[in-house]
PDB file of C-alpha atoms in Angstrom:
ATOM      1  CA  MET A  13      16.429  11.242  33.248  1.00  0.00           C
ATOM      2  CA  GLN A  14      17.569  14.250  31.245  1.00  0.00           C
ATOM      3  CA  THR A  15      21.098  15.573  31.741  1.00  0.00           C
ATOM      4  CA  LYS A  16      21.696  19.191  32.764  1.00  0.00           C
ATOM      5  CA  THR A  17      23.236  19.937  29.373  1.00  0.00           C
ATOM      6  CA  GLY A  18      20.270  18.297  27.657  1.00  0.00           C
ATOM      7  CA  LYS A  19      17.976  20.545  29.663  1.00  0.00           C
ATOM      8  CA  LEU A  20      20.100  23.548  28.629  1.00  0.00           C
ATOM      9  CA  PHE A  21      19.626  22.631  24.955  1.00  0.00           C
ATOM     10  CA  ASP A  22      15.867  22.168  25.389  1.00  0.00           C
ATOM     11  CA  THR A  23      15.489  25.452  27.298  1.00  0.00           C
ATOM     12  CA  VAL A  24      17.408  27.471  24.694  1.00  0.00           C
ATOM     13  CA  SER A  25      15.439  25.770  21.896  1.00  0.00           C
ATOM     14  CA  LYS A  26      12.140  26.674  23.581  1.00  0.00           C
ATOM     15  CA  THR A  27      13.329  30.270  23.963  1.00  0.00           C
ATOM     16  CA  ILE A  28      13.874  30.419  20.192  1.00  0.00           C
ATOM     17  CA  ASP A  29      10.420  28.980  19.506  1.00  0.00           C
ATOM     18  CA  LYS A  30       8.797  31.471  21.887  1.00  0.00           C
ATOM     19  CA  HIS A  31      10.503  34.610  20.583  1.00  0.00           C
ATOM     20  CA  TYR A  32      10.918  33.611  16.918  1.00  0.00           C
ATOM     21  CA  PRO A  33       8.024  31.311  15.960  1.00  0.00           C
ATOM     22  CA  LYS A  34       8.546  31.974  12.229  1.00  0.00           C
ATOM     23  CA  GLY A  35      11.651  32.675  10.179  1.00  0.00           C
ATOM     24  CA  TRP A  36      15.116  33.096  11.588  1.00  0.00           C
ATOM     25  CA  GLY A  37      15.610  32.470  15.292  1.00  0.00           C
ATOM     26  CA  GLY A  38      18.407  32.458  17.788  1.00  0.00           C
ATOM     27  CA  ALA A  39      18.919  32.394  21.541  1.00  0.00           C
ATOM     28  CA  ALA A  40      21.607  31.631  24.059  1.00  0.00           C
ATOM     29  CA  GLY A  41      21.698  30.123  27.493  1.00  0.00           C
ATOM     30  CA  VAL A  42      23.988  29.329  30.354  1.00  0.00           C
ATOM     31  CA  LEU A  43      24.019  26.601  32.960  1.00  0.00           C
ATOM     32  CA  LEU A  44      24.974  27.937  36.363  1.00  0.00           C
ATOM     33  CA  GLU A  45      26.957  26.163  39.053  1.00  0.00           C
ATOM     34  CA  ASN A  46      23.787  25.949  41.176  1.00  0.00           C
ATOM     35  CA  GLY A  47      21.985  24.110  38.322  1.00  0.00           C
ATOM     36  CA  ASP A  48      19.803  27.024  37.192  1.00  0.00           C
ATOM     37  CA  ILE A  49      19.532  27.929  33.524  1.00  0.00           C
ATOM     38  CA  LEU A  50      19.360  31.481  32.182  1.00  0.00           C
ATOM     39  CA  THR A  51      18.498  32.330  28.579  1.00  0.00           C
ATOM     40  CA  SER A  52      18.706  35.466  26.496  1.00  0.00           C
ATOM     41  CA  ILE A  53      18.003  36.805  23.021  1.00  0.00           C
ATOM     42  CA  SER A  54      19.064  39.755  20.907  1.00  0.00           C
ATOM     43  CA  PRO A  55      16.000  41.889  20.255  1.00  0.00           C
ATOM     44  CA  GLU A  56      15.816  43.571  16.883  1.00  0.00           C
ATOM     45  CA  PHE A  57      16.347  47.133  18.061  1.00  0.00           C
ATOM     46  CA  PRO A  58      15.292  49.849  15.557  1.00  0.00           C
ATOM     47  CA  ASN A  59      18.826  51.251  15.573  1.00  0.00           C
ATOM     48  CA  ALA A  60      21.183  48.399  14.598  1.00  0.00           C
ATOM     49  CA  ALA A  61      24.088  50.188  16.306  1.00  0.00           C
ATOM     50  CA  SER A  62      22.422  49.497  19.658  1.00  0.00           C
ATOM     51  CA  SER A  63      22.195  45.725  19.084  1.00  0.00           C
ATOM     52  CA  VAL A  64      23.813  43.215  21.418  1.00  0.00           C
ATOM     53  CA  CYS A  65      24.690  39.564  20.940  1.00  0.00           C
ATOM     54  CA  MET A  66      22.357  36.810  22.097  1.00  0.00           C
ATOM     55  CA  GLU A  67      24.668  35.649  24.894  1.00  0.00           C
ATOM     56  CA  LEU A  68      25.175  38.970  26.648  1.00  0.00           C
ATOM     57  CA  GLY A  69      21.872  38.991  28.530  1.00  0.00           C
ATOM     58  CA  SER A  70      22.452  35.640  30.218  1.00  0.00           C
ATOM     59  CA  TYR A  71      26.053  36.571  31.084  1.00  0.00           C
ATOM     60  CA  ILE A  72      24.915  39.787  32.745  1.00  0.00           C
ATOM     61  CA  GLN A  73      22.137  37.959  34.605  1.00  0.00           C
ATOM     62  CA  ALA A  74      24.661  35.434  35.954  1.00  0.00           C
ATOM     63  CA  ALA A  75      26.992  38.214  37.105  1.00  0.00           C
ATOM     64  CA  THR A  76      24.089  40.097  38.704  1.00  0.00           C
ATOM     65  CA  LEU A  77      23.066  36.963  40.601  1.00  0.00           C
ATOM     66  CA  GLY A  78      26.677  36.317  41.649  1.00  0.00           C
ATOM     67  CA  GLN A  79      26.539  32.863  40.063  1.00  0.00           C
ATOM     68  CA  LYS A  80      29.289  31.025  38.200  1.00  0.00           C
ATOM     69  CA  ILE A  81      28.623  29.844  34.651  1.00  0.00           C
ATOM     70  CA  THR A  82      29.624  26.227  33.961  1.00  0.00           C
ATOM     71  CA  HIS A  83      28.260  25.826  30.385  1.00  0.00           C
ATOM     72  CA  THR A  84      27.299  28.230  27.614  1.00  0.00           C
ATOM     73  CA  LEU A  85      25.281  27.476  24.497  1.00  0.00           C
ATOM     74  CA  CYS A  86      24.128  29.610  21.553  1.00  0.00           C
ATOM     75  CA  LEU A  87      21.696  28.161  19.006  1.00  0.00           C
ATOM     76  CA  VAL A  88      20.364  29.505  15.704  1.00  0.00           C
ATOM     77  CA  ARG A  89      18.190  28.338  12.859  1.00  0.00           C
ATOM     78  CA  GLU A  90      17.495  29.872   9.449  1.00  0.00           C
ATOM     79  CA  ASN A  91      13.736  29.270   9.669  1.00  0.00           C
ATOM     80  CA  GLU A  92      11.189  27.358  11.741  1.00  0.00           C
ATOM     81  CA  HIS A  93      11.672  24.244   9.569  1.00  0.00           C
ATOM     82  CA  ASP A  94      15.488  24.071   9.796  1.00  0.00           C
ATOM     83  CA  SER A  95      17.472  22.233  12.414  1.00  0.00           C
ATOM     84  CA  LEU A  96      19.357  24.122  15.092  1.00  0.00           C
ATOM     85  CA  THR A  97      23.033  24.982  14.719  1.00  0.00           C
ATOM     86  CA  VAL A  98      25.495  25.809  17.493  1.00  0.00           C
ATOM     87  CA  LEU A  99      27.397  29.089  17.323  1.00  0.00           C
ATOM     88  CA  THR A 100      30.690  28.896  19.202  1.00  0.00           C
ATOM     89  CA  PRO A 101      31.321  31.980  21.371  1.00  0.00           C
ATOM     90  CA  CYS A 102      32.957  34.774  19.384  1.00  0.00           C
ATOM     91  CA  GLY A 103      36.125  36.437  20.632  1.00  0.00           C
ATOM     92  CA  ILE A 104      34.224  39.125  22.543  1.00  0.00           C
ATOM     93  CA  CYS A 105      32.048  36.557  24.321  1.00  0.00           C
ATOM     94  CA  GLN A 106      35.144  34.483  25.075  1.00  0.00           C
ATOM     95  CA  GLU A 107      36.595  37.557  26.803  1.00  0.00           C
ATOM     96  CA  ARG A 108      33.353  37.969  28.755  1.00  0.00           C
ATOM     97  CA  LEU A 109      33.364  34.298  29.783  1.00  0.00           C
ATOM     98  CA  ASN A 110      36.896  34.636  31.169  1.00  0.00           C
ATOM     99  CA  PHE A 111      35.250  36.558  34.036  1.00  0.00           C
ATOM    100  CA  TRP A 112      34.323  33.110  35.440  1.00  0.00           C
ATOM    101  CA  GLY A 113      37.576  31.372  34.476  1.00  0.00           C
ATOM    102  CA  ASN A 114      38.708  29.303  31.531  1.00  0.00           C
ATOM    103  CA  THR A 115      37.111  25.984  32.526  1.00  0.00           C
ATOM    104  CA  ILE A 116      33.637  26.964  31.277  1.00  0.00           C
ATOM    105  CA  GLN A 117      32.314  24.400  28.810  1.00  0.00           C
ATOM    106  CA  CYS A 118      31.389  26.100  25.509  1.00  0.00           C
ATOM    107  CA  GLY A 119      29.011  24.573  22.982  1.00  0.00           C
ATOM    108  CA  ILE A 120      30.882  24.024  19.715  1.00  0.00           C
ATOM    109  CA  GLY A 121      28.642  21.740  17.645  1.00  0.00           C
ATOM    110  CA  ILE A 122      26.042  19.000  17.561  1.00  0.00           C
ATOM    111  CA  LEU A 123      27.235  15.397  17.382  1.00  0.00           C
ATOM    112  CA  LYS A 124      25.673  12.745  15.132  1.00  0.00           C
ATOM    113  CA  ASN A 125      23.752  11.365  18.128  1.00  0.00           C
ATOM    114  CA  GLY A 126      22.111  14.791  18.609  1.00  0.00           C
ATOM    115  CA  GLU A 127      24.036  15.764  21.727  1.00  0.00           C
ATOM    116  CA  VAL A 128      25.831  19.088  21.958  1.00  0.00           C
ATOM    117  CA  GLN A 129      29.604  18.879  21.935  1.00  0.00           C
ATOM    118  CA  TYR A 130      31.316  21.105  24.508  1.00  0.00           C
ATOM    119  CA  MET A 131      34.900  22.263  24.832  1.00  0.00           C
ATOM    120  CA  PRO A 132      36.586  24.125  27.710  1.00  0.00           C
ATOM    121  CA  LEU A 133      37.127  27.824  27.080  1.00  0.00           C
ATOM    122  CA  ALA A 134      40.871  27.276  27.625  1.00  0.00           C
ATOM    123  CA  ASP A 135      40.930  25.012  24.553  1.00  0.00           C
ATOM    124  CA  LEU A 136      39.209  27.692  22.450  1.00  0.00           C
ATOM    125  CA  GLN A 137      41.878  30.191  23.520  1.00  0.00           C
ATOM    126  CA  PRO A 138      45.136  28.297  23.979  1.00  0.00           C
ATOM    127  CA  PHE A 139      47.160  31.509  23.837  1.00  0.00           C
ATOM    128  CA  HIS A 140      44.865  33.894  25.719  1.00  0.00           C
ATOM    129  CA  TRP A 141      46.633  37.092  26.759  1.00  0.00           C
ATOM    130  CA  SER A 142      45.842  36.567  30.459  1.00  0.00           C
ATOM    131  CA  ARG A 143      48.150  33.529  30.631  1.00  0.00           C
ATOM    132  CA  VAL A 144      51.091  35.944  30.703  1.00  0.00           C
ATOM    133  CA  TYR A 145      50.024  36.916  34.235  1.00  0.00           C
ATOM    134  CA  GLN A 146      49.697  33.400  35.668  1.00  0.00           C
TER     135      GLN A 146
END
């Protein structure tokens, strides 16, 4: 039986294959508290200034649905023959994820056994500014 985080990896990987069958590809996904998975991409808009990160779409979908994110994962590959690499959430996405609290599990790498390694958002931001108000 596949784990929920294994299903998240497979779903994000399939999103990459669907939207970027050749060349570079990237997609992100989130696992929601109710077990659903949402994925998103960053379309190549004609005006680069209007671009958004891959994660943003799934974060907005989760907020729109009123669902809590438990895990977030962003995957990229250089071409259709390369293996997938995990991109840890950037500082802006970490700020966005704080909307749901600092216990969200963030993908940070792929272990030798092929499983994604996750770390709580709080560990990515041990000195986050919001801790002043706790």
